[in-house]
């Protein structure tokens, strides 16, 4: 019984030994490649996980790919070590990998300049060094004759670029030099790169375009945004007839937009935002059958907005905000049936929303803020037919009109509604009641009155509410403290797709830019109203809330200790109310609190010490005669050793009290006189 088993074991052993030898022969990588890789590794300041230097078969190392068909040894053809947290420099020895076809070291922490010898890798096809800290000049005399993809985006490279680039590397199709420190004229030599399809030069300091660029017949993607180009855009751009994407935004281009869109028959996306283009929209542009996305916001364009929707059948996104367009609102646009994103805000338009806007069935995002619109009830009556509308921004229009009270308005998809700065009269819009997808509501700076409805807790996703600067009365409804979107940290929401950034100006004048609705800080702002009653302890449940402004109301009662439950709170302003009692010690647990004000209330007692309270200035507490401690008026000396005798009490009797009071007023008076502290308004809004 034993013997056959032993034999079997022997056979297995022999076989596995044999095949082991075979495998190791198969796997052994070229010794020069091994030296090159070890050299590369030794220049790094970090270990490469998965690299075993005691194993001589580098083909098994992480990120290394060998060509198994070469003899007598396997040659390394690809080195892909993206996002491996590599730091240190790239050294010469890497150029020993003379069969290398792909080198991808993107998304690491590599520094220094590129070794000259790297440019001698004749087989190299793909070079991705993007997102590192590499610097120096790029592509000195190169022999990279097989190169077709180069990405050195997000580094600190600066010029010059090798004069012979396109002669040595005639097959380059993708060239991404974005977000580096290149400046001056775009190298004329790029015009010789006849194979170029994608040319990405954004985020540098380039100042001028050589004519040679317009010879690149295969170019489909050209990104020049965020550079220092100035002057008019040459109409030779029309020669690039294969362009699909053209972005020249955030430069200083001036003059008219060239009327060449008829020749750019494949152009789908054009952005020229944030330049200073003037004049009318070119006829060929407003008749382009290929355009799907057009972004011209923040220029000085004027004239009427007239699009030929019979021609522009593919237009889905149109962003013309912040220009000088004039005329009645866009009858022409209402037949652009594919339009999904439309922003015309901040133009000199006028009139009512035309009735046939209800045909824009695909509309999801509409901004018409500050366009001199009138007749809000008619606007809402019409827009409710756009069933997919998720973002509606109508702020700074309809001056002094009435908020419609029709409870039957639809808007079933609405996620963001902003009708602020309109001085609207009337009451809270009751038609919002069933709009349960709402995430963001801004009705600030109107004259809305009456109470805030009880049913706020129905808005499961609402996380941003600004009702400030209205005339709301009554108590803060409990529903506002039951918003799931402000309670559950991990409630996952799909924020509406904006298609253009939104701006928010905070009370201290800082302006923030948001590309997604969901990135606004979770906020409840009820300031500058006439709300009464107390601050509900259940506010403490709002763990996701970042900003709570209840200032300038008529709130009474004390500050609930439970507010310490608002773990994410950064701003808490309850100033200018009639709150009494002490500041709860528990508030020191609010570790993200950076702005805090209880000024101008009737609070007393010692200001909590520790945590963020060490950083709040005098102005956070002023106007509360009973408060002391912290940066505020010093409290009376410690009740030294506490003794229960009556004698002790008399020492701190009325005389001492007067002393403290006089001291207090004197301090204040001296401060005012010497100009240390000036009484100032806590919050000033601007926009
Ligand atoms: C490294 O390789 C040696 C020799 O091939 C082997 O004995 C050792 O287990 C390997 N170490 C790791 C961590 O893979
Ligand atoms: C080369 O051989 C190794 C080991 O047999 C294998 O893991 C690898 O996938 C092969 N590489 C190629 C490019 O075929
Ligand atoms: C380089 O590697 C990263 C992963 O780290 C990958 O996202 C990227 O697409 C690669 N580049 C190329 C050109 O394949
Ligand atoms: C270059 O790399 C960056 C990431 O580092 C990537 O976002 C970009 O799309 C790449 N460019 C091209 C042309 O592939
Ligand atoms: C423009 O590029 C600079 C770097 O050149 C970068 O810091 C900045 O964020 C970019 N701006 C935009 C809007 O992309
Ligand atoms: C508008 O464009 C100008 C340059 O013309 C730029 O300085 C400014 O930052 C842009 N504003 C916005 C909000 O993008
Ligand atoms: C844009 O150009 C117009 C006229 O050419 C000029 O009045 C205006 O000041 C310019 N705007 C900016 C932001 O440069
Ligand atoms: C609008 O486009 C259609 C289709 O291309 C064309 O027939 C018509 O002439 C254009 N109208 C104007 C006013 O240009
Ligand atoms: C409205 O949205 C739904 C769901 O996203 C989509 O299926 C539908 O096609 C949209 N309607 C129009 C007219 O675009
Ligand atoms: C608002 O529009 C409606 C419908 O077009 C119209 O009946 C009403 O008179 C308009 N109201 C005002 C104040 O213009
Ligand atoms: C309230 O809004 C009015 C205009 O509607 C404005 O004049 C006033 O400054 C605003 N007050 C505050 C405190 O924001
Ligand atoms: C949020 O996460 C916690 C734990 O990570 C989990 O217990 C809770 O159910 C989650 N809530 C939701 C709404 O997913």
Tab-separated table of C-alpha atoms in Angstrom, residues 205-559:
chain	number	residue	atom	x	y	z
A	205	UNK	CA	0.333	81.033	-19.953
A	206	UNK	CA	0.200	80.790	-23.742
A	207	UNK	CA	-0.367	84.186	-25.331
A	208	UNK	CA	-0.617	83.642	-29.069
A	209	UNK	CA	-1.639	81.084	-31.634
A	210	UNK	CA	0.680	80.464	-34.557
A	211	UNK	CA	-1.027	80.204	-37.933
A	212	UNK	CA	0.506	76.769	-38.330
A	213	UNK	CA	-2.041	75.369	-35.869
A	214	UNK	CA	-4.774	75.906	-38.437
A	215	UNK	CA	-3.117	73.355	-40.711
A	216	UNK	CA	-3.863	70.456	-38.404
A	217	UNK	CA	-6.444	68.740	-40.523
A	218	UNK	CA	-7.037	65.780	-38.228
A	219	UNK	CA	-7.651	67.830	-35.110
A	220	UNK	CA	-10.927	66.883	-33.451
A	221	UNK	CA	-10.366	68.290	-29.949
A	222	UNK	CA	-8.701	71.636	-29.283
A	223	UNK	CA	-8.561	73.008	-25.764
A	224	UNK	CA	-7.036	76.428	-25.257
A	225	UNK	CA	-9.012	77.506	-22.212
A	226	UNK	CA	-7.481	79.278	-19.253
A	227	UNK	CA	-4.458	80.838	-20.968
A	228	UNK	CA	-3.548	84.433	-21.816
A	229	UNK	CA	-4.713	84.682	-25.411
A	230	UNK	CA	-5.899	88.133	-26.431
A	231	UNK	CA	-7.115	89.957	-29.489
A	232	UNK	CA	-9.642	88.602	-31.976
A	233	UNK	CA	-10.031	84.907	-32.742
A	234	UNK	CA	-8.732	84.356	-36.248
A	235	UNK	CA	-11.348	83.162	-38.714
A	236	UNK	CA	-8.754	80.697	-39.920
A	237	UNK	CA	-10.112	78.562	-37.097
A	238	UNK	CA	-12.702	77.640	-39.723
A	239	UNK	CA	-10.043	75.599	-41.495
A	240	UNK	CA	-10.107	73.043	-38.711
A	241	UNK	CA	-13.059	71.371	-40.338
A	242	UNK	CA	-12.880	68.166	-38.316
A	243	UNK	CA	-13.167	69.862	-34.926
A	244	UNK	CA	-15.704	68.272	-32.609
A	245	UNK	CA	-14.748	70.122	-29.423
A	246	UNK	CA	-13.350	73.658	-29.206
A	247	UNK	CA	-12.801	75.401	-25.893
A	248	UNK	CA	-11.257	78.866	-25.754
A	249	UNK	CA	-12.874	80.006	-22.494
A	250	UNK	CA	-11.156	82.037	-19.761
A	251	UNK	CA	-8.804	84.011	-21.982
A	252	UNK	CA	-8.861	87.649	-23.053
A	253	UNK	CA	-10.163	87.287	-26.581
A	254	UNK	CA	-11.977	90.387	-27.867
A	255	UNK	CA	-13.874	91.456	-30.956
A	256	UNK	CA	-16.503	89.557	-32.905
A	257	UNK	CA	-16.930	85.810	-32.919
A	258	UNK	CA	-15.830	84.685	-36.385
A	259	UNK	CA	-18.673	83.650	-38.666
A	260	UNK	CA	-17.117	80.319	-39.597
A	261	UNK	CA	-19.429	77.789	-38.017
A	262	UNK	CA	-20.727	76.763	-41.419
A	263	UNK	CA	-17.277	75.353	-42.134
A	264	UNK	CA	-17.033	73.651	-38.748
A	265	UNK	CA	-19.593	71.091	-39.776
A	266	UNK	CA	-18.669	68.555	-37.090
A	267	UNK	CA	-18.397	70.942	-34.175
A	268	UNK	CA	-20.524	69.707	-31.281
A	269	UNK	CA	-19.186	71.647	-28.324
A	270	UNK	CA	-18.041	75.230	-28.377
A	271	UNK	CA	-17.114	77.218	-25.304
A	272	UNK	CA	-15.867	80.791	-25.395
A	273	UNK	CA	-17.047	81.816	-21.938
A	274	UNK	CA	-15.248	84.421	-19.823
A	275	UNK	CA	-13.646	86.388	-22.624
A	276	UNK	CA	-14.637	89.802	-23.885
A	277	UNK	CA	-16.275	88.953	-27.199
A	278	UNK	CA	-18.621	91.674	-28.412
A	279	UNK	CA	-21.244	92.099	-31.103
A	280	UNK	CA	-23.941	89.807	-32.407
A	281	UNK	CA	-24.087	86.031	-32.500
A	282	UNK	CA	-22.705	84.954	-35.896
A	283	UNK	CA	-25.372	83.788	-38.324
A	284	UNK	CA	-23.555	80.528	-39.003
A	285	UNK	CA	-23.511	79.778	-35.284
A	286	UNK	CA	-27.239	80.184	-34.736
A	287	UNK	CA	-27.874	77.936	-37.753
A	288	UNK	CA	-25.392	75.194	-36.887
A	289	UNK	CA	-26.931	71.731	-37.210
A	290	UNK	CA	-24.049	70.047	-35.371
A	291	UNK	CA	-23.790	72.084	-32.152
A	292	UNK	CA	-25.011	70.306	-29.047
A	293	UNK	CA	-23.420	72.483	-26.351
A	294	UNK	CA	-22.787	76.180	-26.658
A	295	UNK	CA	-21.322	78.203	-23.807
A	296	UNK	CA	-20.748	81.926	-24.308
A	297	UNK	CA	-21.438	83.169	-20.806
A	298	UNK	CA	-19.588	86.119	-19.291
A	299	UNK	CA	-18.757	88.094	-22.432
A	300	UNK	CA	-20.030	91.391	-23.798
A	301	UNK	CA	-22.202	89.960	-26.572
A	302	UNK	CA	-25.281	91.926	-27.515
A	303	UNK	CA	-28.235	92.049	-29.869
A	304	UNK	CA	-31.269	89.816	-29.708
A	305	UNK	CA	-31.093	86.103	-28.979
A	306	UNK	CA	-32.331	84.512	-32.185
A	307	UNK	CA	-31.659	80.849	-32.826
A	308	UNK	CA	-32.886	78.937	-35.836
A	309	UNK	CA	-34.247	75.883	-34.100
A	310	UNK	CA	-35.242	74.263	-37.410
A	311	UNK	CA	-31.536	74.037	-38.143
A	312	UNK	CA	-30.181	73.527	-34.620
A	313	UNK	CA	-31.899	70.253	-33.959
A	314	UNK	CA	-29.209	68.830	-31.708
A	315	UNK	CA	-28.766	71.768	-29.345
A	316	UNK	CA	-29.132	70.494	-25.772
A	317	UNK	CA	-27.225	73.014	-23.696
A	318	UNK	CA	-27.160	76.773	-24.146
A	319	UNK	CA	-25.410	79.074	-21.755
A	320	UNK	CA	-25.584	82.765	-22.620
A	321	UNK	CA	-25.644	84.216	-19.111
A	322	UNK	CA	-23.899	87.464	-18.158
A	323	UNK	CA	-23.840	89.215	-21.517
A	324	UNK	CA	-25.588	92.284	-22.901
A	325	UNK	CA	-28.268	90.540	-24.933
A	326	UNK	CA	-31.444	92.574	-25.357
A	327	UNK	CA	-34.984	92.119	-26.501
A	328	UNK	CA	-38.034	90.159	-25.525
A	329	UNK	CA	-37.563	86.707	-24.129
A	330	UNK	CA	-36.792	84.285	-26.859
A	331	UNK	CA	-39.810	83.291	-28.851
A	332	UNK	CA	-37.314	81.729	-31.211
A	333	UNK	CA	-35.910	79.373	-28.582
A	334	UNK	CA	-39.166	77.727	-27.729
A	335	UNK	CA	-38.953	75.472	-30.753
A	336	UNK	CA	-35.515	74.115	-29.817
A	337	UNK	CA	-37.117	70.907	-28.619
A	338	UNK	CA	-33.905	69.178	-27.506
A	339	UNK	CA	-32.886	71.970	-25.144
A	340	UNK	CA	-32.186	70.542	-21.737
A	341	UNK	CA	-30.033	73.218	-20.092
A	342	UNK	CA	-30.781	76.898	-20.685
A	343	UNK	CA	-29.151	79.785	-18.892
A	344	UNK	CA	-29.875	83.341	-19.958
A	345	UNK	CA	-29.442	85.003	-16.575
A	346	UNK	CA	-27.973	88.486	-16.218
A	347	UNK	CA	-28.900	89.963	-19.576
A	348	UNK	CA	-30.964	92.995	-20.539
A	349	UNK	CA	-33.967	91.020	-21.685
A	350	UNK	CA	-37.521	91.988	-20.907
A	351	UNK	CA	-41.108	90.841	-20.937
A	352	UNK	CA	-42.898	87.643	-20.045
A	353	UNK	CA	-41.989	84.042	-20.655
A	354	UNK	CA	-43.651	83.228	-23.982
A	355	UNK	CA	-46.548	80.807	-23.903
A	356	UNK	CA	-44.927	78.274	-26.222
A	357	UNK	CA	-42.052	77.761	-23.762
A	358	UNK	CA	-44.279	74.947	-22.542
A	359	UNK	CA	-43.103	73.035	-25.618
A	360	UNK	CA	-39.585	72.729	-24.186
A	361	UNK	CA	-40.310	69.267	-22.875
A	362	UNK	CA	-36.693	68.246	-22.471
A	363	UNK	CA	-35.848	71.240	-20.287
A	364	UNK	CA	-34.217	70.203	-16.998
A	365	UNK	CA	-32.291	73.331	-15.987
A	366	UNK	CA	-33.521	76.888	-16.525
A	367	UNK	CA	-31.971	80.063	-15.216
A	368	UNK	CA	-33.470	83.435	-16.041
A	369	UNK	CA	-32.206	85.387	-13.056
A	370	UNK	CA	-31.925	89.137	-13.479
A	371	UNK	CA	-33.489	89.359	-16.938
A	372	UNK	CA	-36.195	91.933	-16.160
A	373	UNK	CA	-38.892	89.277	-16.353
A	374	UNK	CA	-42.412	90.182	-15.325
A	375	UNK	CA	-45.511	88.200	-14.423
A	376	UNK	CA	-44.425	85.387	-12.112
A	377	UNK	CA	-47.849	83.723	-12.092
A	378	UNK	CA	-47.834	83.400	-15.832
A	379	UNK	CA	-44.201	82.191	-15.784
A	380	UNK	CA	-45.066	79.394	-13.355
A	381	UNK	CA	-48.270	78.497	-15.188
A	382	UNK	CA	-46.249	77.971	-18.361
A	383	UNK	CA	-43.141	76.336	-16.936
A	384	UNK	CA	-45.068	73.714	-15.010
A	385	UNK	CA	-45.600	72.002	-18.360
A	386	UNK	CA	-41.877	71.330	-18.613
A	387	UNK	CA	-42.262	68.061	-16.756
A	388	UNK	CA	-38.553	67.321	-16.430
A	389	UNK	CA	-37.615	70.698	-14.972
A	390	UNK	CA	-35.371	70.043	-11.963
A	391	UNK	CA	-33.594	73.385	-11.565
A	392	UNK	CA	-35.504	76.662	-11.789
A	393	UNK	CA	-33.805	79.968	-11.057
A	394	UNK	CA	-35.913	83.095	-11.460
A	395	UNK	CA	-34.275	85.406	-8.911
A	396	UNK	CA	-34.022	89.186	-9.274
A	397	UNK	CA	-37.107	89.610	-11.447
A	398	UNK	CA	-40.840	90.299	-10.933
A	399	UNK	CA	-40.189	93.228	-8.631
A	400	UNK	CA	-42.940	93.652	-6.040
A	401	UNK	CA	-45.330	91.154	-7.635
A	402	UNK	CA	-47.440	88.704	-5.668
A	403	UNK	CA	-46.238	85.151	-4.938
A	404	UNK	CA	-48.815	82.955	-6.734
A	405	UNK	CA	-51.051	81.114	-4.319
A	406	UNK	CA	-52.385	78.549	-6.797
A	407	UNK	CA	-51.943	75.243	-4.944
A	408	UNK	CA	-52.268	73.199	-8.120
A	409	UNK	CA	-49.023	74.133	-9.835
A	410	UNK	CA	-47.162	70.977	-10.854
A	411	UNK	CA	-43.334	70.907	-10.982
A	412	UNK	CA	-43.109	67.260	-9.984
A	413	UNK	CA	-39.375	66.977	-10.782
A	414	UNK	CA	-38.219	70.160	-9.071
A	415	UNK	CA	-35.036	69.806	-7.011
A	416	UNK	CA	-33.822	73.382	-6.898
A	417	UNK	CA	-35.998	76.488	-6.743
A	418	UNK	CA	-34.660	79.983	-6.374
A	419	UNK	CA	-36.974	83.010	-6.493
A	420	UNK	CA	-34.933	85.376	-4.368
A	421	UNK	CA	-34.412	89.154	-4.449
A	422	UNK	CA	-37.808	89.793	-6.002
A	423	UNK	CA	-39.524	91.740	-3.225
A	424	UNK	CA	-42.517	89.459	-3.716
A	425	UNK	CA	-45.544	89.868	-1.492
A	426	UNK	CA	-47.930	87.207	-0.314
A	427	UNK	CA	-47.343	84.063	1.667
A	428	UNK	CA	-45.136	80.996	1.523
A	429	UNK	CA	-45.867	79.171	-1.790
A	430	UNK	CA	-48.269	76.429	-0.753
A	431	UNK	CA	-47.916	74.741	-4.133
A	432	UNK	CA	-44.542	73.454	-2.975
A	433	UNK	CA	-46.315	71.102	-0.631
A	434	UNK	CA	-46.223	68.022	-2.845
A	435	UNK	CA	-42.787	68.738	-4.371
A	436	UNK	CA	-41.064	66.051	-2.418
A	437	UNK	CA	-37.896	65.907	-4.500
A	438	UNK	CA	-36.931	69.429	-3.471
A	439	UNK	CA	-33.332	69.719	-2.248
A	440	UNK	CA	-32.672	73.434	-2.405
A	441	UNK	CA	-35.057	76.327	-1.725
A	442	UNK	CA	-34.101	79.993	-1.812
A	443	UNK	CA	-36.887	82.529	-1.299
A	444	UNK	CA	-34.723	85.083	0.479
A	445	UNK	CA	-35.113	88.839	0.170
A	446	UNK	CA	-38.797	89.025	-0.535
A	447	UNK	CA	-41.631	90.429	1.545
A	448	UNK	CA	-43.365	87.126	2.194
A	449	UNK	CA	-45.444	87.106	5.343
A	450	UNK	CA	-47.543	84.765	7.438
A	451	UNK	CA	-46.214	81.603	8.989
A	452	UNK	CA	-43.764	79.043	7.671
A	453	UNK	CA	-45.854	75.919	6.995
A	454	UNK	CA	-45.743	72.933	9.344
A	455	UNK	CA	-45.203	70.328	6.645
A	456	UNK	CA	-41.514	70.905	5.961
A	457	UNK	CA	-40.674	67.410	7.173
A	458	UNK	CA	-42.202	66.084	3.953
A	459	UNK	CA	-39.145	67.259	2.047
A	460	UNK	CA	-36.993	64.184	2.512
A	461	UNK	CA	-34.066	65.540	0.538
A	462	UNK	CA	-34.158	69.220	1.401
A	463	UNK	CA	-30.790	70.356	2.736
A	464	UNK	CA	-30.616	74.034	1.812
A	465	UNK	CA	-33.322	76.460	2.933
A	466	UNK	CA	-32.912	80.217	2.731
A	467	UNK	CA	-35.980	82.187	3.801
A	468	UNK	CA	-33.986	85.109	5.151
A	469	UNK	CA	-35.040	88.701	4.842
A	470	UNK	CA	-38.799	88.218	4.618
A	471	UNK	CA	-41.569	89.051	7.052
A	472	UNK	CA	-42.439	85.605	8.319
A	473	UNK	CA	-44.095	85.507	11.728
A	474	UNK	CA	-45.078	82.823	14.211
A	475	UNK	CA	-42.909	80.030	15.531
A	476	UNK	CA	-40.262	78.031	13.726
A	477	UNK	CA	-42.157	74.897	12.666
A	478	UNK	CA	-40.889	71.651	14.124
A	479	UNK	CA	-40.889	70.166	10.627
A	480	UNK	CA	-37.788	72.182	9.825
A	481	UNK	CA	-35.896	70.244	12.468
A	482	UNK	CA	-37.043	66.947	11.008
A	483	UNK	CA	-35.527	67.251	7.542
A	484	UNK	CA	-34.035	63.845	6.703
A	485	UNK	CA	-31.548	65.488	4.343
A	486	UNK	CA	-30.058	67.309	7.315
A	487	UNK	CA	-30.196	64.370	9.699
A	488	UNK	CA	-28.758	61.431	7.755
A	489	UNK	CA	-25.119	61.952	6.973
A	490	UNK	CA	-25.114	59.230	4.352
A	491	UNK	CA	-28.373	59.870	2.592
A	492	UNK	CA	-27.244	59.492	-0.973
A	493	UNK	CA	-28.734	61.945	-3.384
A	494	UNK	CA	-28.302	62.367	-7.033
A	495	UNK	CA	-27.930	66.094	-7.314
A	496	UNK	CA	-29.324	67.647	-10.464
A	497	UNK	CA	-26.853	68.175	-13.248
A	498	UNK	CA	-26.341	71.902	-13.522
A	499	UNK	CA	-24.413	72.449	-16.700
A	500	UNK	CA	-23.190	75.800	-15.371
A	501	UNK	CA	-21.840	76.982	-12.048
A	502	UNK	CA	-23.921	78.696	-9.404
A	503	UNK	CA	-22.639	81.444	-7.174
A	504	UNK	CA	-23.507	82.216	-3.607
A	505	UNK	CA	-22.520	85.342	-1.763
A	506	UNK	CA	-22.371	84.908	1.980
A	507	UNK	CA	-23.318	87.545	4.492
A	508	UNK	CA	-19.699	88.627	4.819
A	509	UNK	CA	-19.395	89.262	1.114
A	510	UNK	CA	-17.371	86.203	0.100
A	511	UNK	CA	-18.537	84.598	-3.137
A	512	UNK	CA	-18.420	80.865	-3.652
A	513	UNK	CA	-18.746	78.993	-6.897
A	514	UNK	CA	-20.588	75.669	-7.022
A	515	UNK	CA	-20.683	73.280	-9.932
A	516	UNK	CA	-23.080	70.916	-8.264
A	517	UNK	CA	-26.139	71.661	-6.192
A	518	UNK	CA	-25.074	69.004	-3.773
A	519	UNK	CA	-21.858	70.816	-2.940
A	520	UNK	CA	-23.641	73.771	-1.322
A	521	UNK	CA	-23.163	73.677	2.444
A	522	UNK	CA	-26.262	72.288	4.191
A	523	UNK	CA	-27.973	75.445	5.421
A	524	UNK	CA	-30.997	76.742	7.314
A	525	UNK	CA	-31.227	80.506	7.086
A	526	UNK	CA	-34.267	82.140	8.686
A	527	UNK	CA	-32.549	85.385	9.597
A	528	UNK	CA	-34.127	88.828	9.246
A	529	UNK	CA	-37.710	87.766	9.802
A	530	UNK	CA	-40.130	88.285	12.678
A	531	UNK	CA	-40.192	84.758	14.036
A	532	UNK	CA	-41.078	84.305	17.671
A	533	UNK	CA	-41.135	81.475	20.175
A	534	UNK	CA	-38.080	79.534	21.190
A	535	UNK	CA	-35.274	77.648	19.503
A	536	UNK	CA	-36.484	74.052	19.409
A	537	UNK	CA	-34.222	71.525	21.156
A	538	UNK	CA	-34.806	69.225	18.173
A	539	UNK	CA	-32.462	71.399	16.080
A	540	UNK	CA	-29.840	69.241	17.768
A	541	UNK	CA	-30.889	66.336	15.511
A	542	UNK	CA	-29.594	68.080	12.395
A	543	UNK	CA	-26.236	66.371	12.309
A	544	UNK	CA	-25.531	67.298	8.686
A	545	UNK	CA	-26.272	71.003	9.057
A	546	UNK	CA	-23.340	73.345	8.409
A	547	UNK	CA	-24.974	76.756	8.664
A	548	UNK	CA	-27.745	77.835	11.041
A	549	UNK	CA	-28.746	81.501	10.893
A	550	UNK	CA	-31.610	82.593	13.119
A	551	UNK	CA	-30.374	86.111	13.725
A	552	UNK	CA	-32.581	89.196	13.736
A	553	UNK	CA	-35.873	87.643	14.798
A	554	UNK	CA	-37.910	87.863	17.993
A	555	UNK	CA	-36.848	84.528	19.474
A	556	UNK	CA	-37.119	84.079	23.234
A	557	UNK	CA	-36.204	81.421	25.758
A	558	UNK	CA	-32.795	79.872	26.215
A	559	UNK	CA	-30.299	78.268	23.864
